[in-house]
């Protein structure tokens, strides 16, 4: 723990900074910068490649997975391959990823934002299937109050509707 001391008037003020907090902030900033670079690359050359999409997914996973220490890398890999456990931490991890993807916000499905992300971040081979699947799942979270439950319901729906579904 680093303690920084400064003087304001005659009072001594102590500010405490935890290195873990700084590291989390740096990961978040790095993720945003990578997304911006991918978006600008897409504007210059067309759709993102599958490698770019996977790299963006890895960054999201690297940000969300440490927030849920009860989830192992094996469990996260299982979600990617379709094994989606019905557990609170898993649901909240899924919601974290979906929020970073701008697919959800506060338990609400952002269809228009999701469709824009498909156009920008998905390779051309995936776009039609994803657009159709997203439209088919537009009502999947209706009536669900808990944000994590809503994320889980949306992922399960998309997994069933999109042939080549990919999840970080």
Protein backbone atom coordinates (compact mmCIF):
# COMPACT_ATOMS: atom_id res chain seq x y z
CA UNK A 1 0.00 0.00 0.00
CA UNK A 2 1.38 3.40 -1.01
CA UNK A 3 0.63 6.37 1.23
CA UNK A 4 0.91 9.82 -0.26
CA UNK A 5 1.06 12.73 2.17
CA UNK A 6 0.20 16.28 1.18
CA UNK A 7 -0.33 19.46 3.19
CA UNK A 8 -3.44 21.56 2.77
CA UNK A 9 -3.33 24.51 5.13
CA UNK A 10 -2.25 23.04 8.45
CA UNK A 11 -3.93 19.69 8.01
CA UNK A 12 -2.16 16.57 6.88
CA UNK A 13 -4.17 14.59 4.37
CA UNK A 14 -3.36 10.95 3.70
CA UNK A 15 -4.35 9.42 0.41
CA UNK A 16 -4.14 5.66 0.06
CA UNK A 17 -3.81 4.00 -3.28
CA UNK A 18 -4.05 0.28 -3.74
CA UNK A 19 -2.04 -1.13 -6.57
CA UNK A 20 -4.83 -3.62 -7.38
CA UNK A 21 -7.20 -0.74 -8.10
CA UNK A 22 -4.68 0.84 -10.47
CA UNK A 23 -4.14 -2.47 -12.22
CA UNK A 24 -7.91 -2.90 -12.73
CA UNK A 25 -8.20 0.61 -14.10
CA UNK A 26 -5.28 -0.03 -16.47
CA UNK A 27 -6.94 -3.22 -17.78
CA UNK A 28 -10.16 -1.35 -18.40
CA UNK A 29 -8.37 1.49 -20.20
CA UNK A 30 -6.39 -1.01 -22.29
CA UNK A 31 -9.61 -2.78 -23.30
CA UNK A 32 -11.17 0.49 -24.41
CA UNK A 33 -8.07 1.44 -26.40
CA UNK A 34 -8.02 -1.96 -28.16
CA UNK A 35 -11.71 -1.63 -29.06
CA UNK A 36 -11.10 1.83 -30.49
CA UNK A 37 -8.17 0.54 -32.54
CA UNK A 38 -10.26 -2.35 -33.86
CA UNK A 39 -13.09 0.01 -34.77
CA UNK A 40 -10.74 2.33 -36.63
CA UNK A 41 -9.06 -0.59 -38.39
CA UNK A 42 -12.49 -1.78 -39.51
CA UNK A 43 -13.26 1.61 -41.02
CA UNK A 44 -10.01 1.52 -42.96
CA UNK A 45 -10.06 -2.08 -44.24
CA UNK A 46 -13.63 -3.43 -43.83
CA UNK A 47 -14.84 -6.08 -41.40
CA UNK A 48 -12.77 -7.39 -38.55
CA UNK A 49 -10.99 -10.68 -38.99
CA UNK A 50 -11.70 -13.71 -36.85
CA UNK A 51 -8.30 -13.19 -35.15
CA UNK A 52 -9.23 -9.60 -34.25
CA UNK A 53 -12.58 -10.76 -32.91
CA UNK A 54 -10.90 -13.42 -30.77
CA UNK A 55 -8.33 -10.90 -29.47
CA UNK A 56 -11.12 -8.52 -28.44
CA UNK A 57 -12.91 -11.42 -26.73
CA UNK A 58 -9.77 -12.38 -24.83
CA UNK A 59 -9.46 -8.83 -23.52
CA UNK A 60 -13.04 -8.88 -22.28
CA UNK A 61 -12.47 -12.22 -20.61
CA UNK A 62 -9.27 -10.94 -18.99
CA UNK A 63 -11.21 -8.02 -17.50
CA UNK A 64 -14.30 -9.95 -16.32
CA UNK A 65 -12.83 -13.25 -15.12
CA UNK A 66 -10.83 -11.76 -12.19
CA UNK A 67 -14.02 -10.07 -10.92
CA UNK A 68 -15.50 -13.53 -10.25
CA UNK A 69 -12.80 -15.61 -8.53
CA UNK A 70 -15.14 -18.58 -8.02
CA UNK A 71 -15.10 -19.13 -11.79
CA UNK A 72 -12.16 -21.15 -13.02
CA UNK A 73 -10.61 -20.84 -16.45
CA UNK A 74 -12.02 -24.31 -17.17
CA UNK A 75 -15.55 -23.13 -16.35
CA UNK A 76 -15.08 -20.10 -18.61
CA UNK A 77 -13.81 -22.40 -21.38
CA UNK A 78 -16.90 -24.57 -20.84
CA UNK A 79 -19.17 -21.56 -21.32
CA UNK A 80 -17.37 -20.87 -24.59
CA UNK A 81 -18.05 -24.43 -25.75
CA UNK A 82 -21.73 -24.39 -24.68
CA UNK A 83 -21.68 -25.76 -21.12
CA UNK A 84 -23.41 -22.90 -19.28
CA UNK A 85 -23.82 -23.68 -15.55
CA UNK A 86 -26.84 -22.19 -13.83
CA UNK A 87 -24.83 -20.52 -11.01
CA UNK A 88 -24.92 -16.95 -9.74
CA UNK A 89 -21.23 -16.13 -10.36
CA UNK A 90 -21.37 -17.66 -13.84
CA UNK A 91 -24.46 -15.59 -14.67
CA UNK A 92 -22.78 -12.40 -13.44
CA UNK A 93 -19.58 -13.21 -15.39
CA UNK A 94 -21.68 -13.67 -18.53
CA UNK A 95 -23.41 -10.35 -17.86
CA UNK A 96 -20.03 -8.62 -17.42
CA UNK A 97 -18.92 -9.88 -20.84
CA UNK A 98 -22.23 -8.92 -22.48
CA UNK A 99 -22.01 -5.43 -20.99
CA UNK A 100 -18.46 -5.00 -22.30
CA UNK A 101 -19.72 -6.11 -25.70
CA UNK A 102 -22.41 -3.41 -25.44
CA UNK A 103 -25.05 -6.11 -25.80
CA UNK A 104 -26.61 -5.42 -22.41
CA UNK A 105 -26.84 -2.58 -19.94
CA UNK A 106 -28.41 -2.92 -16.49
CA UNK A 107 -30.23 -6.10 -17.46
CA UNK A 108 -31.66 -4.69 -20.70
CA UNK A 109 -30.85 -6.14 -24.11
CA UNK A 110 -29.47 -3.45 -26.43
CA UNK A 111 -30.54 -4.84 -29.81
CA UNK A 112 -29.55 -1.82 -31.93
CA UNK A 113 -26.14 -1.55 -30.25
CA UNK A 114 -25.62 -5.29 -30.71
CA UNK A 115 -26.44 -5.11 -34.39
CA UNK A 116 -23.93 -2.26 -34.80
CA UNK A 117 -21.29 -4.33 -33.02
CA UNK A 118 -21.98 -7.20 -35.40
CA UNK A 119 -21.44 -4.90 -38.38
CA UNK A 120 -18.19 -3.54 -36.95
CA UNK A 121 -16.57 -6.44 -35.12
CA UNK A 122 -17.73 -9.61 -36.82
CA UNK A 123 -16.22 -11.21 -39.90
CA UNK A 124 -18.56 -11.19 -42.90
CA UNK A 125 -19.16 -14.96 -42.63
CA UNK A 126 -20.83 -14.51 -39.23
CA UNK A 127 -22.93 -11.39 -39.78
CA UNK A 128 -26.19 -12.76 -41.24
CA UNK A 129 -26.43 -15.57 -38.68
CA UNK A 130 -25.75 -13.18 -35.79
CA UNK A 131 -28.23 -10.56 -37.01
CA UNK A 132 -30.95 -13.19 -37.30
CA UNK A 133 -30.12 -14.73 -33.91
CA UNK A 134 -30.05 -11.37 -32.14
CA UNK A 135 -33.43 -10.45 -33.60
CA UNK A 136 -34.85 -13.82 -32.51
CA UNK A 137 -33.64 -13.17 -28.94
CA UNK A 138 -34.88 -9.60 -28.65
CA UNK A 139 -37.52 -10.60 -26.06
CA UNK A 140 -35.38 -13.10 -24.11
CA UNK A 141 -34.83 -10.79 -21.13
CA UNK A 142 -38.33 -9.29 -20.92
CA UNK A 143 -39.71 -9.57 -17.40
CA UNK A 144 -36.41 -10.62 -15.81
CA UNK A 145 -35.53 -8.26 -12.95
CA UNK A 146 -32.09 -9.57 -11.96
CA UNK A 147 -29.31 -8.31 -14.27
CA UNK A 148 -27.28 -11.52 -13.98
CA UNK A 149 -30.31 -13.71 -14.69
CA UNK A 150 -31.08 -11.55 -17.73
CA UNK A 151 -27.54 -11.97 -19.07
CA UNK A 152 -27.77 -15.72 -18.60
CA UNK A 153 -31.15 -15.90 -20.36
CA UNK A 154 -29.85 -13.86 -23.28
CA UNK A 155 -26.73 -16.01 -23.68
CA UNK A 156 -28.74 -19.23 -23.58
CA UNK A 157 -31.09 -17.82 -26.24
CA UNK A 158 -28.24 -16.63 -28.49
CA UNK A 159 -26.45 -19.96 -28.08
CA UNK A 160 -29.58 -21.71 -29.37
CA UNK A 161 -30.27 -19.27 -32.20
CA UNK A 162 -26.80 -18.65 -33.66
CA UNK A 163 -25.13 -21.58 -35.45
CA UNK A 164 -21.51 -20.45 -35.07
CA UNK A 165 -21.96 -18.72 -31.74
CA UNK A 166 -18.75 -17.53 -30.15
CA UNK A 167 -18.32 -16.33 -26.56
CA UNK A 168 -15.09 -15.08 -24.97
